[in-house]
Amino acid sequence: MKKGFTLAEVVLTLTLVGVIAAITIPTMIHETNKKATIEQLKKSASTLNQAIYNATITNGTVMSWNWSSKDNVLEIMQRVISPRLNVGFNCSGDVTGINAQCTYPIRGIGDTEIANESFEAKSRVILNDGSMIAFSKGFVSQTEVDDAKQDDTGEANKTGSDCTWGGNPKAVCGIFMVDVNGSKKPNMVGKDVFFYSLNLSGAVLPYGAEQGEEFVDTQCGEGGDGSTCAAKLAKDGWDVCYTGCEHPYPVKF
């Protein structure tokens, strides 16, 4: 009667266990990271929308905020938006004097470091959940500006620009950059770094959502800058890809 295992049987069993682990563990890690990212994306969108809503109650409509210069935009983040967020750490000062959790490198779809100048350290906060939120001035198209300066007779009737003249409610007043897990890697656009737009209407939407599918697919795809990947993830069937990816941006599994 056999009372034990031979060395060969033990080695074979351990080998099989190792093979199974090598196959399943990366998949489990991928699924865990993917779900965590999607949940954090949803939470970030909700958090930002609630913050803007609360800010409009005490500071007036988004259109009434002062968007005239970069310094005014920084002040909007520091004095209007940040106090309505669950901030654990406020970034301030110049880059050399900032904690590494605020100014770490962020890489784009092409795996090259992207320029962060638009999102100054002074515009950044670390929330208590570990995510990082930065803010920068948005834009409106020149066509929208020109249209807003004309009345029904074609005569100019407005002299403002950007988000001060009450034009298209979809005009982008500001852009949020959100790193859902802060300074933890991968710190890459389309994986854990995403962009949201603050529209003149007061809505915070995944950046590019108001510009249509073609724009979204172009920017969150090969050769794009990844700025619309949050909008792409909001579409049915698209998901974050962490491991075994041919491309470093959302894919359809």
PDB file of C-alpha atoms in Angstrom:
ATOM      1  CA  MET A   1       0.000   0.000   0.000  1.00  0.00           C
ATOM      2  CA  LYS A   2       1.425   3.385  -1.048  1.00  0.00           C
ATOM      3  CA  LYS A   3       1.824   5.737   1.962  1.00  0.00           C
ATOM      4  CA  GLY A   4       3.404   8.824   0.411  1.00  0.00           C
ATOM      5  CA  PHE A   5       4.508  10.676  -2.699  1.00  0.00           C
ATOM      6  CA  THR A   6       7.702  10.176  -4.562  1.00  0.00           C
ATOM      7  CA  LEU A   7      10.069  13.106  -5.097  1.00  0.00           C
ATOM      8  CA  ALA A   8       9.187  13.075  -8.775  1.00  0.00           C
ATOM      9  CA  GLU A   9       5.480  13.376  -7.979  1.00  0.00           C
ATOM     10  CA  VAL A  10       6.101  16.271  -5.577  1.00  0.00           C
ATOM     11  CA  VAL A  11       8.249  18.094  -8.153  1.00  0.00           C
ATOM     12  CA  LEU A  12       5.622  17.532 -10.851  1.00  0.00           C
ATOM     13  CA  THR A  13       2.856  18.846  -8.594  1.00  0.00           C
ATOM     14  CA  LEU A  14       4.844  21.964  -7.663  1.00  0.00           C
ATOM     15  CA  THR A  15       5.658  22.547 -11.326  1.00  0.00           C
ATOM     16  CA  LEU A  16       1.982  22.372 -12.278  1.00  0.00           C
ATOM     17  CA  VAL A  17       1.058  24.729  -9.439  1.00  0.00           C
ATOM     18  CA  GLY A  18       3.745  27.150 -10.634  1.00  0.00           C
ATOM     19  CA  VAL A  19       2.487  27.041 -14.217  1.00  0.00           C
ATOM     20  CA  ILE A  20      -1.109  27.653 -13.139  1.00  0.00           C
ATOM     21  CA  ALA A  21      -0.007  30.526 -10.893  1.00  0.00           C
ATOM     22  CA  ALA A  22       2.024  32.069 -13.711  1.00  0.00           C
ATOM     23  CA  ILE A  23      -1.061  32.000 -15.915  1.00  0.00           C
ATOM     24  CA  THR A  24      -3.693  33.125 -13.423  1.00  0.00           C
ATOM     25  CA  ILE A  25      -1.891  35.628 -11.165  1.00  0.00           C
ATOM     26  CA  PRO A  26      -1.202  38.237 -13.902  1.00  0.00           C
ATOM     27  CA  THR A  27      -4.860  37.984 -14.962  1.00  0.00           C
ATOM     28  CA  MET A  28      -6.009  38.438 -11.377  1.00  0.00           C
ATOM     29  CA  ILE A  29      -3.712  41.449 -10.938  1.00  0.00           C
ATOM     30  CA  HIS A  30      -4.959  42.940 -14.199  1.00  0.00           C
ATOM     31  CA  GLU A  31      -8.607  42.484 -13.212  1.00  0.00           C
ATOM     32  CA  THR A  32      -7.993  43.963  -9.763  1.00  0.00           C
ATOM     33  CA  ASN A  33      -6.179  47.012 -11.155  1.00  0.00           C
ATOM     34  CA  LYS A  34      -8.752  47.460 -13.901  1.00  0.00           C
ATOM     35  CA  LYS A  35     -11.709  47.410 -11.520  1.00  0.00           C
ATOM     36  CA  ALA A  36      -9.959  49.736  -9.075  1.00  0.00           C
ATOM     37  CA  THR A  37      -9.221  52.233 -11.865  1.00  0.00           C
ATOM     38  CA  ILE A  38     -12.763  52.210 -13.227  1.00  0.00           C
ATOM     39  CA  GLU A  39     -14.233  52.682  -9.755  1.00  0.00           C
ATOM     40  CA  GLN A  40     -11.820  55.535  -9.027  1.00  0.00           C
ATOM     41  CA  LEU A  41     -12.685  57.170 -12.358  1.00  0.00           C
ATOM     42  CA  LYS A  42     -16.367  57.110 -11.466  1.00  0.00           C
ATOM     43  CA  LYS A  43     -15.584  58.448  -8.003  1.00  0.00           C
ATOM     44  CA  SER A  44     -13.404  61.246  -9.415  1.00  0.00           C
ATOM     45  CA  ALA A  45     -16.137  62.370 -11.809  1.00  0.00           C
ATOM     46  CA  SER A  46     -18.682  62.399  -8.988  1.00  0.00           C
ATOM     47  CA  THR A  47     -16.293  64.223  -6.637  1.00  0.00           C
ATOM     48  CA  LEU A  48     -15.474  66.945  -9.171  1.00  0.00           C
ATOM     49  CA  ASN A  49     -19.096  67.496 -10.174  1.00  0.00           C
ATOM     50  CA  GLN A  50     -20.149  67.802  -6.535  1.00  0.00           C
ATOM     51  CA  ALA A  51     -17.289  70.225  -5.826  1.00  0.00           C
ATOM     52  CA  ILE A  52     -18.247  72.461  -8.765  1.00  0.00           C
ATOM     53  CA  TYR A  53     -21.916  72.372  -7.809  1.00  0.00           C
ATOM     54  CA  ASN A  54     -21.082  73.404  -4.238  1.00  0.00           C
ATOM     55  CA  ALA A  55     -18.751  76.121  -5.538  1.00  0.00           C
ATOM     56  CA  THR A  56     -21.504  77.641  -7.687  1.00  0.00           C
ATOM     57  CA  ILE A  57     -23.778  77.898  -4.650  1.00  0.00           C
ATOM     58  CA  THR A  58     -21.380  80.229  -2.840  1.00  0.00           C
ATOM     59  CA  ASN A  59     -19.441  81.756  -5.763  1.00  0.00           C
ATOM     60  CA  GLY A  60     -21.997  82.076  -8.539  1.00  0.00           C
ATOM     61  CA  THR A  61     -22.123  80.411 -11.936  1.00  0.00           C
ATOM     62  CA  VAL A  62     -18.966  79.159 -13.633  1.00  0.00           C
ATOM     63  CA  MET A  63     -19.303  81.965 -16.173  1.00  0.00           C
ATOM     64  CA  SER A  64     -18.998  84.540 -13.378  1.00  0.00           C
ATOM     65  CA  TRP A  65     -15.634  83.221 -12.202  1.00  0.00           C
ATOM     66  CA  ASN A  66     -12.568  85.144 -13.367  1.00  0.00           C
ATOM     67  CA  TRP A  67     -10.960  83.194 -16.234  1.00  0.00           C
ATOM     68  CA  SER A  68      -8.967  86.106 -17.633  1.00  0.00           C
ATOM     69  CA  SER A  69      -5.451  84.873 -16.830  1.00  0.00           C
ATOM     70  CA  LYS A  70      -3.457  81.856 -15.682  1.00  0.00           C
ATOM     71  CA  ASP A  71      -3.051  83.359 -12.220  1.00  0.00           C
ATOM     72  CA  ASN A  72      -6.806  83.804 -11.959  1.00  0.00           C
ATOM     73  CA  VAL A  73      -7.275  80.147 -12.891  1.00  0.00           C
ATOM     74  CA  LEU A  74      -4.828  79.120 -10.152  1.00  0.00           C
ATOM     75  CA  GLU A  75      -6.783  81.224  -7.692  1.00  0.00           C
ATOM     76  CA  ILE A  76     -10.022  79.582  -8.807  1.00  0.00           C
ATOM     77  CA  MET A  77      -8.498  76.186  -8.014  1.00  0.00           C
ATOM     78  CA  GLN A  78      -7.019  77.297  -4.695  1.00  0.00           C
ATOM     79  CA  ARG A  79      -9.886  79.401  -3.345  1.00  0.00           C
ATOM     80  CA  VAL A  80     -13.017  78.150  -5.106  1.00  0.00           C
ATOM     81  CA  ILE A  81     -12.602  74.477  -6.044  1.00  0.00           C
ATOM     82  CA  SER A  82     -10.075  72.999  -3.573  1.00  0.00           C
ATOM     83  CA  PRO A  83     -12.047  73.938  -0.436  1.00  0.00           C
ATOM     84  CA  ARG A  84     -14.889  71.782  -1.808  1.00  0.00           C
ATOM     85  CA  LEU A  85     -12.633  68.728  -2.187  1.00  0.00           C
ATOM     86  CA  ASN A  86     -11.542  66.271   0.484  1.00  0.00           C
ATOM     87  CA  VAL A  87      -7.925  67.483   0.344  1.00  0.00           C
ATOM     88  CA  GLY A  88      -5.206  65.740   2.297  1.00  0.00           C
ATOM     89  CA  PHE A  89      -2.273  67.780   0.943  1.00  0.00           C
ATOM     90  CA  ASN A  90      -2.127  71.118  -0.862  1.00  0.00           C
ATOM     91  CA  CYS A  91       0.753  71.542  -3.288  1.00  0.00           C
ATOM     92  CA  SER A  92       2.238  75.044  -3.416  1.00  0.00           C
ATOM     93  CA  GLY A  93       5.425  76.922  -4.208  1.00  0.00           C
ATOM     94  CA  ASP A  94       7.842  76.210  -7.045  1.00  0.00           C
ATOM     95  CA  VAL A  95       8.625  72.782  -8.448  1.00  0.00           C
ATOM     96  CA  THR A  96      11.952  72.404  -6.646  1.00  0.00           C
ATOM     97  CA  GLY A  97      10.304  72.910  -3.277  1.00  0.00           C
ATOM     98  CA  ILE A  98       7.372  70.553  -3.808  1.00  0.00           C
ATOM     99  CA  ASN A  99       6.945  67.134  -2.297  1.00  0.00           C
ATOM    100  CA  ALA A 100       7.518  64.324  -4.815  1.00  0.00           C
ATOM    101  CA  GLN A 101       3.898  63.262  -4.484  1.00  0.00           C
ATOM    102  CA  CYS A 102       2.952  66.405  -6.434  1.00  0.00           C
ATOM    103  CA  THR A 103       5.499  66.667  -9.261  1.00  0.00           C
ATOM    104  CA  TYR A 104       6.377  63.131 -10.343  1.00  0.00           C
ATOM    105  CA  PRO A 105       6.850  62.360 -14.084  1.00  0.00           C
ATOM    106  CA  ILE A 106       3.757  61.432 -16.100  1.00  0.00           C
ATOM    107  CA  ARG A 107       4.076  59.514 -19.336  1.00  0.00           C
ATOM    108  CA  GLY A 108       1.892  59.686 -22.409  1.00  0.00           C
ATOM    109  CA  ILE A 109       0.617  57.032 -24.817  1.00  0.00           C
ATOM    110  CA  GLY A 110       3.925  57.060 -26.690  1.00  0.00           C
ATOM    111  CA  ASP A 111       5.720  56.199 -23.418  1.00  0.00           C
ATOM    112  CA  THR A 112       7.447  59.579 -23.411  1.00  0.00           C
ATOM    113  CA  GLU A 113       7.205  62.041 -20.553  1.00  0.00           C
ATOM    114  CA  ILE A 114       4.480  64.591 -21.186  1.00  0.00           C
ATOM    115  CA  ALA A 115       4.827  68.274 -20.462  1.00  0.00           C
ATOM    116  CA  ASN A 116       3.265  69.218 -17.150  1.00  0.00           C
ATOM    117  CA  GLU A 117       3.725  72.978 -17.388  1.00  0.00           C
ATOM    118  CA  SER A 118       0.014  73.562 -17.955  1.00  0.00           C
ATOM    119  CA  PHE A 119      -0.764  71.949 -14.614  1.00  0.00           C
ATOM    120  CA  GLU A 120       1.411  73.941 -12.252  1.00  0.00           C
ATOM    121  CA  ALA A 121       2.280  72.539  -8.835  1.00  0.00           C
ATOM    122  CA  LYS A 122       0.194  75.298  -7.271  1.00  0.00           C
ATOM    123  CA  SER A 123      -2.877  73.908  -9.031  1.00  0.00           C
ATOM    124  CA  ARG A 124      -2.429  70.424  -7.580  1.00  0.00           C
ATOM    125  CA  VAL A 125      -3.951  68.744  -4.558  1.00  0.00           C
ATOM    126  CA  ILE A 126      -3.681  65.247  -3.135  1.00  0.00           C
ATOM    127  CA  LEU A 127      -7.011  63.951  -1.881  1.00  0.00           C
ATOM    128  CA  ASN A 128      -7.398  61.797   1.204  1.00  0.00           C
ATOM    129  CA  ASP A 129      -8.119  58.791  -1.029  1.00  0.00           C
ATOM    130  CA  GLY A 130      -4.627  59.130  -2.561  1.00  0.00           C
ATOM    131  CA  SER A 131      -5.649  60.535  -5.937  1.00  0.00           C
ATOM    132  CA  MET A 132      -4.023  63.664  -7.372  1.00  0.00           C
ATOM    133  CA  ILE A 133      -6.068  66.418  -9.020  1.00  0.00           C
ATOM    134  CA  ALA A 134      -4.529  69.279 -11.017  1.00  0.00           C
ATOM    135  CA  PHE A 135      -6.263  72.127 -12.842  1.00  0.00           C
ATOM    136  CA  SER A 136      -5.474  74.231 -15.885  1.00  0.00           C
ATOM    137  CA  LYS A 137      -7.162  76.806 -18.078  1.00  0.00           C
ATOM    138  CA  GLY A 138      -9.383  75.405 -20.821  1.00  0.00           C
ATOM    139  CA  PHE A 139     -10.259  76.856 -24.188  1.00  0.00           C
ATOM    140  CA  VAL A 140     -12.997  77.765 -26.642  1.00  0.00           C
ATOM    141  CA  SER A 141     -12.665  77.660 -30.398  1.00  0.00           C
ATOM    142  CA  GLN A 142     -12.088  80.913 -32.302  1.00  0.00           C
ATOM    143  CA  THR A 143     -15.319  80.269 -34.190  1.00  0.00           C
ATOM    144  CA  GLU A 144     -17.263  80.210 -30.929  1.00  0.00           C
ATOM    145  CA  VAL A 145     -15.592  83.430 -29.817  1.00  0.00           C
ATOM    146  CA  ASP A 146     -16.385  85.117 -33.150  1.00  0.00           C
ATOM    147  CA  ASP A 147     -20.006  83.929 -33.034  1.00  0.00           C
ATOM    148  CA  ALA A 148     -20.406  85.208 -29.482  1.00  0.00           C
ATOM    149  CA  LYS A 149     -19.232  88.663 -30.520  1.00  0.00           C
ATOM    150  CA  GLN A 150     -22.065  89.088 -33.017  1.00  0.00           C
ATOM    151  CA  ASP A 151     -25.720  89.852 -32.471  1.00  0.00           C
ATOM    152  CA  ASP A 152     -28.603  88.966 -34.792  1.00  0.00           C
ATOM    153  CA  THR A 153     -27.638  91.707 -37.221  1.00  0.00           C
ATOM    154  CA  GLY A 154     -24.030  90.524 -37.436  1.00  0.00           C
ATOM    155  CA  GLU A 155     -22.785  93.429 -35.372  1.00  0.00           C
ATOM    156  CA  ALA A 156     -20.248  92.841 -32.618  1.00  0.00           C
ATOM    157  CA  ASN A 157     -21.905  92.888 -29.204  1.00  0.00           C
ATOM    158  CA  LYS A 158     -19.438  91.168 -26.903  1.00  0.00           C
ATOM    159  CA  THR A 159     -15.819  91.911 -26.129  1.00  0.00           C
ATOM    160  CA  GLY A 160     -15.007  89.078 -23.743  1.00  0.00           C
ATOM    161  CA  SER A 161     -13.425  85.743 -24.536  1.00  0.00           C
ATOM    162  CA  ASP A 162     -12.911  82.299 -23.062  1.00  0.00           C
ATOM    163  CA  CYS A 163     -15.607  81.512 -20.497  1.00  0.00           C
ATOM    164  CA  THR A 164     -16.681  85.040 -19.606  1.00  0.00           C
ATOM    165  CA  TRP A 165     -19.075  85.851 -22.432  1.00  0.00           C
ATOM    166  CA  GLY A 166     -21.784  83.239 -21.913  1.00  0.00           C
ATOM    167  CA  GLY A 167     -21.493  81.521 -25.279  1.00  0.00           C
ATOM    168  CA  ASN A 168     -21.693  77.798 -25.934  1.00  0.00           C
ATOM    169  CA  PRO A 169     -22.444  75.994 -22.621  1.00  0.00           C
ATOM    170  CA  LYS A 170     -20.126  73.220 -23.834  1.00  0.00           C
ATOM    171  CA  ALA A 171     -17.151  75.594 -23.990  1.00  0.00           C
ATOM    172  CA  VAL A 172     -14.279  74.216 -21.907  1.00  0.00           C
ATOM    173  CA  CYS A 173     -13.395  76.640 -19.118  1.00  0.00           C
ATOM    174  CA  GLY A 174     -10.872  74.451 -17.350  1.00  0.00           C
ATOM    175  CA  ILE A 175      -9.268  71.027 -17.542  1.00  0.00           C
ATOM    176  CA  PHE A 176      -8.694  68.659 -14.634  1.00  0.00           C
ATOM    177  CA  MET A 177      -5.858  66.131 -14.744  1.00  0.00           C
ATOM    178  CA  VAL A 178      -6.603  63.229 -12.404  1.00  0.00           C
ATOM    179  CA  ASP A 179      -4.125  60.544 -11.393  1.00  0.00           C
ATOM    180  CA  VAL A 180      -6.435  58.019  -9.751  1.00  0.00           C
ATOM    181  CA  ASN A 181      -3.692  56.511  -7.561  1.00  0.00           C
ATOM    182  CA  GLY A 182      -1.460  59.551  -7.131  1.00  0.00           C
ATOM    183  CA  SER A 183       2.290  59.075  -7.374  1.00  0.00           C
ATOM    184  CA  LYS A 184       1.997  55.273  -7.488  1.00  0.00           C
ATOM    185  CA  LYS A 185       2.974  53.845 -10.874  1.00  0.00           C
ATOM    186  CA  PRO A 186       2.318  53.476 -13.740  1.00  0.00           C
ATOM    187  CA  ASN A 187       1.623  57.280 -13.880  1.00  0.00           C
ATOM    188  CA  MET A 188       0.610  56.926 -17.525  1.00  0.00           C
ATOM    189  CA  VAL A 189      -2.152  58.609 -19.496  1.00  0.00           C
ATOM    190  CA  GLY A 190      -4.847  56.063 -20.328  1.00  0.00           C
ATOM    191  CA  LYS A 191      -3.874  53.736 -17.490  1.00  0.00           C
ATOM    192  CA  ASP A 192      -4.147  55.787 -14.307  1.00  0.00           C
ATOM    193  CA  VAL A 193      -3.989  59.409 -15.524  1.00  0.00           C
ATOM    194  CA  PHE A 194      -7.106  60.895 -17.108  1.00  0.00           C
ATOM    195  CA  PHE A 195      -8.524  64.292 -18.094  1.00  0.00           C
ATOM    196  CA  TYR A 196     -11.880  65.932 -17.400  1.00  0.00           C
ATOM    197  CA  SER A 197     -13.281  69.190 -18.742  1.00  0.00           C
ATOM    198  CA  LEU A 198     -15.137  71.826 -16.756  1.00  0.00           C
ATOM    199  CA  ASN A 199     -17.749  73.218 -19.099  1.00  0.00           C
ATOM    200  CA  LEU A 200     -19.332  76.654 -19.000  1.00  0.00           C
ATOM    201  CA  SER A 201     -22.584  74.943 -17.980  1.00  0.00           C
ATOM    202  CA  GLY A 202     -20.890  73.748 -14.776  1.00  0.00           C
ATOM    203  CA  ALA A 203     -20.766  70.108 -15.847  1.00  0.00           C
ATOM    204  CA  VAL A 204     -17.535  68.129 -15.389  1.00  0.00           C
ATOM    205  CA  LEU A 205     -17.234  65.574 -18.199  1.00  0.00           C
ATOM    206  CA  PRO A 206     -14.541  63.216 -19.479  1.00  0.00           C
ATOM    207  CA  TYR A 207     -12.456  65.453 -21.727  1.00  0.00           C
ATOM    208  CA  GLY A 208     -13.548  65.260 -25.365  1.00  0.00           C
ATOM    209  CA  ALA A 209     -16.980  63.795 -24.615  1.00  0.00           C
ATOM    210  CA  GLU A 210     -18.659  66.923 -25.954  1.00  0.00           C
ATOM    211  CA  GLN A 211     -16.663  66.794 -29.213  1.00  0.00           C
ATOM    212  CA  GLY A 212     -17.857  63.474 -30.577  1.00  0.00           C
ATOM    213  CA  GLU A 213     -16.600  59.926 -31.078  1.00  0.00           C
ATOM    214  CA  GLU A 214     -14.141  60.687 -33.879  1.00  0.00           C
ATOM    215  CA  PHE A 215     -12.224  63.157 -31.718  1.00  0.00           C
ATOM    216  CA  VAL A 216     -12.285  60.780 -28.742  1.00  0.00           C
ATOM    217  CA  ASP A 217     -11.039  57.813 -30.776  1.00  0.00           C
ATOM    218  CA  THR A 218      -8.315  59.860 -32.460  1.00  0.00           C
ATOM    219  CA  GLN A 219      -6.841  61.291 -29.259  1.00  0.00           C
ATOM    220  CA  CYS A 220      -7.133  58.018 -27.319  1.00  0.00           C
ATOM    221  CA  GLY A 221      -5.485  55.868 -29.941  1.00  0.00           C
ATOM    222  CA  GLU A 222      -2.232  55.292 -31.739  1.00  0.00           C
ATOM    223  CA  GLY A 223      -0.610  58.670 -32.380  1.00  0.00           C
ATOM    224  CA  GLY A 224      -2.984  60.489 -30.020  1.00  0.00           C
ATOM    225  CA  ASP A 225      -2.096  62.257 -26.794  1.00  0.00           C
ATOM    226  CA  GLY A 226      -4.382  60.176 -24.579  1.00  0.00           C
ATOM    227  CA  SER A 227      -6.359  63.185 -23.373  1.00  0.00           C
ATOM    228  CA  THR A 228      -9.717  61.588 -24.258  1.00  0.00           C
ATOM    229  CA  CYS A 229      -9.125  58.144 -22.730  1.00  0.00           C
ATOM    230  CA  ALA A 230     -11.538  58.808 -19.844  1.00  0.00           C
ATOM    231  CA  ALA A 231     -14.209  59.530 -22.449  1.00  0.00           C
ATOM    232  CA  LYS A 232     -13.330  56.340 -24.297  1.00  0.00           C
ATOM    233  CA  LEU A 233     -13.597  54.266 -21.117  1.00  0.00           C
ATOM    234  CA  ALA A 234     -17.090  55.666 -20.608  1.00  0.00           C
ATOM    235  CA  LYS A 235     -18.163  53.972 -23.851  1.00  0.00           C
ATOM    236  CA  ASP A 236     -19.545  50.424 -23.754  1.00  0.00           C
ATOM    237  CA  GLY A 237     -17.015  47.631 -24.103  1.00  0.00           C
ATOM    238  CA  TRP A 238     -13.837  49.618 -23.492  1.00  0.00           C
ATOM    239  CA  ASP A 239     -11.574  48.846 -20.563  1.00  0.00           C
ATOM    240  CA  VAL A 240      -8.212  49.702 -19.027  1.00  0.00           C
ATOM    241  CA  CYS A 241      -5.381  47.379 -20.070  1.00  0.00           C
ATOM    242  CA  TYR A 242      -2.553  46.873 -17.555  1.00  0.00           C
ATOM    243  CA  THR A 243      -0.809  43.669 -18.642  1.00  0.00           C
ATOM    244  CA  GLY A 244      -0.223  41.925 -21.960  1.00  0.00           C
ATOM    245  CA  CYS A 245      -1.335  44.978 -23.922  1.00  0.00           C
ATOM    246  CA  GLU A 246      -0.361  45.588 -27.519  1.00  0.00           C
ATOM    247  CA  HIS A 247      -1.135  49.261 -26.966  1.00  0.00           C
ATOM    248  CA  PRO A 248      -0.880  51.308 -23.738  1.00  0.00           C
ATOM    249  CA  TYR A 249      -4.364  52.794 -23.999  1.00  0.00           C
ATOM    250  CA  PRO A 250      -7.915  51.440 -23.399  1.00  0.00           C
ATOM    251  CA  VAL A 251      -8.805  48.352 -25.398  1.00  0.00           C
ATOM    252  CA  LYS A 252     -11.931  46.422 -26.219  1.00  0.00           C
ATOM    253  CA  PHE A 253     -11.701  42.953 -24.702  1.00  0.00           C
TER     254      PHE A 253
END
